[in-house]
Structure formats: structure tokens, C-alpha cells
Amino acid sequence: MKLEELRRKCKRFFWCESVSDCQELFDIYANFFFEAVINHNYDKVNTQAEADARMILQMMMTKVLHLKKVIDGVEFISQKGKQLNNITDPTIVASLIRNIYETAGMFNLIYRESKNKDEQEIKYLLWVHAGLSYRNRFNGVITKQENQEKMEREVLKMETIKETIENNSLYKKLDEKNQGKIKTMLKKKDYLIRFESDKVLFLSYRELVNTMDIKNLNLDQIYTYFSLYSHPSNVSVFQFAGMFGKGESAYKDIVNFNLQLAFTMLSIFIADYIKLFPDVLKTYEKMGLVEQIVINFHNSQARGHDYDINESWKATG
């Protein structure tokens, strides 16, 4: 492929100015996810944490496919023949992309931001404990015996998690104040922490932009932005009203902007996943050159070339 043709094909997916471009780019992501699942499903994993990481890849694939379906839009004809023309609701799109952001941020926090195995173990176990704790709230509505027994096993597992954290070498090195912070996270059913030397720092989903090291895009408030659209706040109501005014098509621009952020998060996730499982790079590099360049572009545009998946981008000159 000649250089100018390569640049032209890549550029279309760099900016995705139409819904059809976005649909095609989603196919590129979905194809990679599917091939990675097929080719590496039986690769050896050393821990349950790694096994869960593999499952997150499959979850990301279904998120991509559902989001692709959503941007097809909806239309409706009433029984009396009145018609709603095809629209795509940006609030629904924002909700799905917020979930992709949370998933990519969680994966990065546990599997890439962790500086050693002890850090990773604590954050991973807090994550597991948080999920089990929230599910344990349903204890009062369980009716089947097998479900009750499962709940009891999970309560025991939560106790084992606490003991494992307390026996973690890093945890033992922390002073009482910082050990207390980890105990607080167990009580809060939360896992969003990072370690800085011998200190435990609390995080929020909004701050995962920083842990992912997104420094080339101004996304500090992006989680708040998604939440304003996703939650039934008054802001989301009047914003919705402005999107679909008579003769207006503002929703199309908003959807397109949101999708650019989705591509960024998906590419960051892929880069972090390959960093965790280097053998998956073989599958990535079996893709076409355009596909490799485009996926990496949305990652390196946000974080810089230090995070490149490979050096395919150099082919563009």
C-alpha cells in the first residue's frame, strides 16, 4: 500500500466524522477482541486475578457490540401511523461509554498501575470484596436453598480476603493509619486506591484519568460529563430537550463526540491488556496495518508514545 493511501485510510478512523465510520471502527475493535479470545482462551494463567482479567476482555467485546447496535438509532410508528424518525439518544450512549470508562480505568488501576505483585493483590482483593459485599445485600430476599448456601460461602470468602490482605507483605509494612485506610475501603465496599511510597491514597472514578496517565487530552471532568448525561439529573433533562428541538440535530454531534471518547478508552484497555498478556501482541500484529495503526492512535493520542502497543504508526512516515 502506498504511503498516501495508507494515511488516507487511517485518517478516516482517526476522526470518524460519520456514523458509518464509527460503525466500521467498532468492527475493528470487535474483531480484535474476538480473535484475542479465540486465540488465547487456553493460554496459561497463574492466578485467579489473571483469569478474571481474561474475562474482562470478553466483557469489553460485548460492550463494543452493544454500543455499535445503539448508535444504529431507534424509530417508531404509532398505531395511528404517526412516526418518530430515526434518532440516537446521547444519554443512552453516554451511559454505555461511562461503563467502558469505568472498566478500562478499573483494569488499568489493578493490572497496570500497580508497581508490584503486592500492590496488585491488595487492589484486586478489594475489588473482589467490594463486589461480594454489594451482592451480600440481597441476603434478605434469597428464597432458594442453593442460593442461600452460595451466599454463605461468599461470606466466608470475604473473611478469607480480609485475612489475605492482612498477611500481604506490603500491608504489613504500612503504618497503622494507612492500614486503617485499607480497612475503611473494605467497610465502604470500594477498591479505588493507589499506593505512593508507604501511603495509601483514596481515588474516585473521576481521577482514573490520572492513573491511566491520560495527559494529552483534557479529560479531567469527563466522568462528571458522562454522569450528567447518564443520571436523571435536572441538567440531563434540559440538555435532552435541547438535543431534539424542532429542526435540530445537535444530538448527532454529541453522539460523535462521545464515541471518540469510547475509542480512546477501548484503545487504552487494549494497550494495557497486551502489556499484561504479551502473547496477545501476536494476534494484534496479525491484523491489517491500518487496523493496528488506528487502534494504537487512540491510545497514544491520549497517553503519548511511551504507551504504544507497537511501532506500526511509523509506517505512516
CSV table of C-alpha atoms in Angstrom, one decimal:
chain,number,residue,atom,x,y,z
A,1,MET,CA,0.0,0.0,0.0
A,2,LYS,CA,1.3,3.4,-1.0
A,3,LEU,CA,2.0,5.9,1.8
A,4,GLU,CA,-0.7,8.4,0.8
A,5,GLU,CA,-3.3,5.7,0.6
A,6,LEU,CA,-2.3,4.4,4.0
A,7,ARG,CA,-2.6,7.8,5.5
A,8,ARG,CA,-6.0,8.4,3.9
A,9,LYS,CA,-7.4,5.1,5.2
A,10,CYS,CA,-6.1,5.7,8.7
A,11,LYS,CA,-7.2,9.3,8.8
A,12,ARG,CA,-10.8,8.3,8.3
A,13,PHE,CA,-10.7,6.3,11.5
A,14,PHE,CA,-8.7,8.8,13.4
A,15,TRP,CA,-11.6,11.3,13.5
A,16,CYS,CA,-14.7,9.2,12.4
A,17,GLU,CA,-16.8,12.1,11.1
A,18,SER,CA,-19.8,9.9,10.2
A,19,VAL,CA,-21.8,7.2,11.9
A,20,SER,CA,-20.7,4.7,9.2
A,21,ASP,CA,-17.1,5.5,10.0
A,22,CYS,CA,-17.8,4.8,13.7
A,23,GLN,CA,-19.6,1.6,12.8
A,24,GLU,CA,-16.6,0.4,10.9
A,25,LEU,CA,-14.2,1.3,13.7
A,26,PHE,CA,-16.3,-0.6,16.2
A,27,ASP,CA,-16.0,-3.6,13.9
A,28,ILE,CA,-12.2,-3.3,14.0
A,29,TYR,CA,-12.2,-3.3,17.8
A,30,ALA,CA,-14.7,-6.2,17.9
A,31,ASN,CA,-12.7,-8.2,15.5
A,32,PHE,CA,-9.5,-7.8,17.6
A,33,PHE,CA,-11.4,-8.8,20.8
A,34,PHE,CA,-12.9,-11.8,19.2
A,35,GLU,CA,-9.6,-13.0,17.7
A,36,ALA,CA,-7.9,-12.4,21.1
A,37,VAL,CA,-10.5,-14.5,22.8
A,38,ILE,CA,-10.3,-17.4,20.3
A,39,ASN,CA,-6.5,-17.4,20.0
A,40,HIS,CA,-5.7,-17.1,23.7
A,41,ASN,CA,-8.6,-18.7,25.6
A,42,TYR,CA,-6.4,-21.6,26.7
A,43,ASP,CA,-3.2,-19.7,27.4
A,44,LYS,CA,-1.9,-20.5,30.9
A,45,VAL,CA,-2.8,-18.1,33.7
A,46,ASN,CA,-1.0,-18.1,37.1
A,47,THR,CA,-3.7,-16.6,39.3
A,48,GLN,CA,-7.4,-16.0,39.6
A,49,ALA,CA,-6.7,-12.3,39.1
A,50,GLU,CA,-5.3,-13.2,35.6
A,51,ALA,CA,-8.2,-15.4,34.9
A,52,ASP,CA,-10.6,-12.5,35.7
A,53,ALA,CA,-8.6,-10.2,33.5
A,54,ARG,CA,-9.2,-12.6,30.6
A,55,MET,CA,-12.9,-12.5,31.2
A,56,ILE,CA,-12.8,-8.7,31.2
A,57,LEU,CA,-11.6,-8.8,27.6
A,58,GLN,CA,-14.7,-10.8,26.7
A,59,MET,CA,-16.9,-8.3,28.5
A,60,MET,CA,-15.3,-5.4,26.6
A,61,MET,CA,-16.1,-7.2,23.3
A,62,THR,CA,-19.8,-7.4,24.2
A,63,LYS,CA,-19.8,-3.7,25.3
A,64,VAL,CA,-18.5,-2.8,21.9
A,65,LEU,CA,-21.1,-4.8,20.1
A,66,HIS,CA,-24.0,-3.4,22.2
A,67,LEU,CA,-22.7,0.2,21.7
A,68,LYS,CA,-22.5,-0.4,18.0
A,69,LYS,CA,-26.1,-1.5,18.0
A,70,VAL,CA,-27.2,1.5,20.0
A,71,ILE,CA,-25.8,4.0,17.5
A,72,ASP,CA,-28.0,2.5,14.8
A,73,GLY,CA,-30.7,4.5,16.5
A,74,VAL,CA,-34.4,3.9,17.0
A,75,GLU,CA,-37.5,4.8,15.2
A,76,PHE,CA,-41.2,4.2,15.8
A,77,ILE,CA,-44.6,4.2,14.1
A,78,SER,CA,-47.6,4.5,16.3
A,79,GLN,CA,-50.8,2.5,15.7
A,80,LYS,CA,-52.3,5.7,14.2
A,81,GLY,CA,-49.4,5.9,11.7
A,82,LYS,CA,-47.6,8.8,13.3
A,83,GLN,CA,-43.8,8.4,13.0
A,84,LEU,CA,-40.7,9.1,15.1
A,85,ASN,CA,-37.8,9.5,12.8
A,86,ASN,CA,-34.6,7.6,13.5
A,87,ILE,CA,-32.7,9.1,16.4
A,88,THR,CA,-29.8,8.1,18.6
A,89,ASP,CA,-30.2,9.1,22.3
A,90,PRO,CA,-26.9,10.6,23.6
A,91,THR,CA,-27.9,9.8,27.2
A,92,ILE,CA,-28.0,6.1,26.4
A,93,VAL,CA,-24.7,6.3,24.6
A,94,ALA,CA,-23.2,8.2,27.5
A,95,SER,CA,-24.3,5.5,30.0
A,96,LEU,CA,-22.6,2.8,28.0
A,97,ILE,CA,-19.4,4.7,27.4
A,98,ARG,CA,-19.3,5.6,31.1
A,99,ASN,CA,-19.3,1.9,31.8
A,100,ILE,CA,-16.5,1.4,29.3
A,101,TYR,CA,-14.5,4.2,31.0
A,102,GLU,CA,-15.1,2.5,34.4
A,103,THR,CA,-14.0,-0.9,33.1
A,104,ALA,CA,-10.9,0.5,31.4
A,105,GLY,CA,-10.0,2.5,34.5
A,106,MET,CA,-10.5,-0.4,36.8
A,107,PHE,CA,-8.4,-2.7,34.6
A,108,ASN,CA,-5.6,-0.1,34.5
A,109,LEU,CA,-5.7,0.6,38.2
A,110,ILE,CA,-5.4,-3.1,39.2
A,111,TYR,CA,-3.3,-4.6,36.4
A,112,ARG,CA,-1.1,-1.9,35.0
A,113,GLU,CA,-0.8,1.0,37.6
A,114,SER,CA,0.2,-1.5,40.3
A,115,LYS,CA,4.0,-1.3,40.7
A,116,ASN,CA,4.4,-4.8,42.1
A,117,LYS,CA,2.5,-8.0,42.9
A,118,ASP,CA,1.7,-7.0,46.4
A,119,GLU,CA,0.0,-3.8,45.3
A,120,GLN,CA,-1.9,-5.7,42.6
A,121,GLU,CA,-3.0,-8.3,45.1
A,122,ILE,CA,-4.4,-5.8,47.6
A,123,LYS,CA,-6.3,-3.8,44.9
A,124,TYR,CA,-7.6,-6.9,43.2
A,125,LEU,CA,-8.8,-8.4,46.5
A,126,LEU,CA,-10.5,-5.1,47.5
A,127,TRP,CA,-12.2,-5.2,44.1
A,128,VAL,CA,-13.4,-8.8,44.7
A,129,HIS,CA,-14.5,-8.0,48.2
A,130,ALA,CA,-16.5,-4.9,47.1
A,131,GLY,CA,-18.5,-7.0,44.6
A,132,LEU,CA,-19.3,-9.7,47.0
A,133,SER,CA,-20.2,-7.2,49.7
A,134,TYR,CA,-22.8,-5.5,47.4
A,135,ARG,CA,-24.2,-8.8,46.4
A,136,ASN,CA,-24.5,-9.9,50.0
A,137,ARG,CA,-27.1,-7.1,50.5
A,138,PHE,CA,-29.6,-9.5,48.8
A,139,ASN,CA,-29.4,-11.9,51.6
A,140,GLY,CA,-32.8,-11.0,52.9
A,141,VAL,CA,-34.6,-11.8,49.7
A,142,ILE,CA,-33.0,-15.1,48.9
A,143,THR,CA,-35.5,-18.0,48.8
A,144,LYS,CA,-33.8,-21.0,47.2
A,145,GLN,CA,-31.6,-23.1,49.5
A,146,GLU,CA,-28.8,-23.4,46.9
A,147,ASN,CA,-28.6,-19.6,46.7
A,148,GLN,CA,-28.5,-19.3,50.5
A,149,GLU,CA,-25.6,-21.8,50.6
A,150,LYS,CA,-23.8,-19.8,47.9
A,151,MET,CA,-24.2,-16.6,49.9
A,152,GLU,CA,-22.8,-18.3,53.0
A,153,ARG,CA,-19.8,-19.5,51.0
A,154,GLU,CA,-19.2,-15.9,49.8
A,155,VAL,CA,-19.4,-14.5,53.3
A,156,LEU,CA,-16.6,-17.0,54.2
A,157,LYS,CA,-14.7,-15.9,51.1
A,158,MET,CA,-14.9,-12.3,52.2
A,159,GLU,CA,-13.4,-13.2,55.6
A,160,THR,CA,-10.6,-15.0,53.8
A,161,ILE,CA,-10.0,-12.0,51.6
A,162,LYS,CA,-9.6,-9.8,54.7
A,163,GLU,CA,-7.1,-12.3,56.2
A,164,THR,CA,-5.1,-12.5,52.9
A,165,ILE,CA,-4.8,-8.7,52.8
A,166,GLU,CA,-3.7,-8.5,56.4
A,167,ASN,CA,-1.0,-11.1,55.6
A,168,ASN,CA,0.2,-9.2,52.5
A,169,SER,CA,3.8,-8.1,52.8
A,170,LEU,CA,3.0,-4.6,51.6
A,171,TYR,CA,0.1,-4.2,54.0
A,172,LYS,CA,2.3,-5.3,56.9
A,173,LYS,CA,4.8,-2.6,56.1
A,174,LEU,CA,2.2,0.2,56.3
A,175,ASP,CA,1.7,2.2,59.4
A,176,GLU,CA,-1.5,2.0,61.4
A,177,LYS,CA,-3.0,5.0,59.7
A,178,ASN,CA,-2.6,3.6,56.2
A,179,GLN,CA,-3.6,0.1,57.2
A,180,GLY,CA,-6.7,1.8,58.5
A,181,LYS,CA,-7.4,3.3,55.1
A,182,ILE,CA,-7.5,-0.2,53.6
A,183,LYS,CA,-9.8,-1.3,56.3
A,184,THR,CA,-12.0,1.7,55.5
A,185,MET,CA,-12.2,0.6,51.9
A,186,LEU,CA,-13.3,-2.9,53.0
A,187,LYS,CA,-16.1,-1.3,55.0
A,188,LYS,CA,-17.0,1.1,52.2
A,189,LYS,CA,-17.1,-1.7,49.6
A,190,ASP,CA,-14.6,0.1,47.5
A,191,TYR,CA,-11.3,-0.6,45.8
A,192,LEU,CA,-10.2,2.7,44.3
A,193,ILE,CA,-6.8,3.3,45.9
A,194,ARG,CA,-3.3,3.8,44.8
A,195,PHE,CA,0.0,3.4,46.7
A,196,GLU,CA,2.5,6.2,46.8
A,197,SER,CA,5.6,5.0,48.7
A,198,ASP,CA,4.2,3.9,52.1
A,199,LYS,CA,1.0,5.9,51.8
A,200,VAL,CA,-2.5,4.8,50.6
A,201,LEU,CA,-4.3,7.4,48.6
A,202,PHE,CA,-8.1,7.3,48.1
A,203,LEU,CA,-9.3,7.8,44.5
A,204,SER,CA,-12.6,8.4,42.7
A,205,TYR,CA,-13.7,7.3,39.3
A,206,ARG,CA,-13.1,10.8,38.0
A,207,GLU,CA,-9.4,10.5,39.0
A,208,LEU,CA,-8.8,7.4,37.0
A,209,VAL,CA,-8.0,9.7,34.1
A,210,ASN,CA,-4.8,10.4,36.0
A,211,THR,CA,-4.0,6.8,36.9
A,212,MET,CA,-4.4,5.9,33.2
A,213,ASP,CA,-1.9,8.7,32.6
A,214,ILE,CA,-4.1,10.5,30.1
A,215,LYS,CA,-2.1,13.7,29.7
A,216,ASN,CA,-2.6,14.7,26.1
A,217,LEU,CA,-6.3,15.2,26.2
A,218,ASN,CA,-8.2,17.5,28.6
A,219,LEU,CA,-10.4,14.8,30.2
A,220,ASP,CA,-10.2,15.7,33.9
A,221,GLN,CA,-14.0,16.2,34.1
A,222,ILE,CA,-15.0,13.5,31.6
A,223,TYR,CA,-16.5,11.2,34.2
A,224,THR,CA,-18.7,14.0,35.6
A,225,TYR,CA,-19.7,14.8,32.0
A,226,PHE,CA,-20.8,11.2,31.4
A,227,SER,CA,-22.6,11.2,34.8
A,228,LEU,CA,-24.6,14.3,34.0
A,229,TYR,CA,-26.0,12.6,30.9
A,230,SER,CA,-26.4,9.2,32.5
A,231,HIS,CA,-28.1,10.2,35.7
A,232,PRO,CA,-31.7,11.6,35.7
A,233,SER,CA,-30.5,15.0,36.9
A,234,ASN,CA,-32.2,18.2,36.0
A,235,VAL,CA,-29.2,19.0,33.8
A,236,SER,CA,-29.7,15.8,31.8
A,237,VAL,CA,-33.4,16.8,31.3
A,238,PHE,CA,-32.8,20.3,29.9
A,239,GLN,CA,-29.8,19.0,27.9
A,240,PHE,CA,-32.0,16.3,26.4
A,241,ALA,CA,-34.6,18.9,25.5
A,242,GLY,CA,-32.0,21.0,23.6
A,243,MET,CA,-30.8,18.0,21.6
A,244,PHE,CA,-34.1,17.2,20.0
A,245,GLY,CA,-35.6,20.6,19.3
A,246,LYS,CA,-37.5,21.1,16.1
A,247,GLY,CA,-35.2,21.1,13.2
A,248,GLU,CA,-32.2,20.5,15.5
A,249,SER,CA,-29.7,17.7,15.1
A,250,ALA,CA,-27.3,18.6,18.0
A,251,TYR,CA,-27.6,15.0,19.3
A,252,LYS,CA,-25.6,13.8,16.3
A,253,ASP,CA,-22.6,15.9,17.2
A,254,ILE,CA,-22.9,14.9,20.9
A,255,VAL,CA,-23.0,11.2,20.0
A,256,ASN,CA,-20.0,11.6,17.7
A,257,PHE,CA,-18.0,13.4,20.4
A,258,ASN,CA,-18.9,10.7,23.0
A,259,LEU,CA,-17.9,7.9,20.6
A,260,GLN,CA,-14.4,9.5,20.2
A,261,LEU,CA,-14.0,9.1,24.0
A,262,ALA,CA,-15.2,5.5,23.7
A,263,PHE,CA,-12.5,4.8,21.1
A,264,THR,CA,-9.9,6.3,23.4
A,265,MET,CA,-10.9,4.1,26.4
A,266,LEU,CA,-11.1,0.9,24.2
A,267,SER,CA,-7.6,1.5,22.9
A,268,ILE,CA,-6.2,2.2,26.3
A,269,PHE,CA,-7.7,-1.0,27.5
A,270,ILE,CA,-6.2,-3.0,24.6
A,271,ALA,CA,-2.7,-1.5,25.3
A,272,ASP,CA,-2.9,-2.3,29.0
A,273,TYR,CA,-4.3,-5.8,28.2
A,274,ILE,CA,-1.4,-6.6,25.9
A,275,LYS,CA,1.0,-5.2,28.5
A,276,LEU,CA,-0.4,-7.8,30.9
A,277,PHE,CA,-0.5,-10.6,28.4
A,278,PRO,CA,2.4,-10.0,25.9
A,279,ASP,CA,1.5,-13.1,23.9
A,280,VAL,CA,-1.7,-11.3,22.7
A,281,LEU,CA,0.6,-9.0,20.7
A,282,LYS,CA,0.9,-11.8,18.2
A,283,THR,CA,-2.8,-11.6,17.5
A,284,TYR,CA,-2.7,-7.8,17.3
A,285,GLU,CA,0.1,-7.9,14.7
A,286,LYS,CA,-1.8,-10.3,12.5
A,287,MET,CA,-4.4,-7.6,11.9
A,288,GLY,CA,-4.0,-5.3,8.9
A,289,LEU,CA,-1.6,-2.4,9.2
A,290,VAL,CA,-4.4,0.2,9.1
A,291,GLU,CA,-6.2,-1.6,12.0
A,292,GLN,CA,-3.0,-1.7,14.1
A,293,ILE,CA,-2.3,2.0,13.5
A,294,VAL,CA,-5.8,3.1,14.2
A,295,ILE,CA,-6.2,1.3,17.5
A,296,ASN,CA,-2.8,2.5,18.7
A,297,PHE,CA,-3.6,6.0,17.6
A,298,HIS,CA,-6.5,6.5,20.0
A,299,ASN,CA,-4.2,5.1,22.8
A,300,SER,CA,-1.1,7.1,22.1
A,301,GLN,CA,-3.0,10.3,21.3
A,302,ALA,CA,-4.2,10.2,24.9
A,303,ARG,CA,-1.1,9.0,26.7
A,304,GLY,CA,1.9,9.5,24.4
A,305,HIS,CA,4.2,7.1,22.5
A,306,ASP,CA,5.6,5.6,25.8
A,307,TYR,CA,2.4,3.6,25.8
A,308,ASP,CA,2.5,2.4,22.1
A,309,ILE,CA,1.2,-1.1,21.6
A,310,ASN,CA,3.8,-1.5,18.8
A,311,GLU,CA,5.6,0.7,16.3
A,312,SER,CA,3.1,0.3,13.4
A,313,TRP,CA,2.4,4.0,13.4
A,314,LYS,CA,5.9,4.6,12.0
A,315,ALA,CA,4.7,3.2,8.6
A,316,THR,CA,2.8,6.5,8.1
A,317,GLY,CA,6.0,8.4,7.9
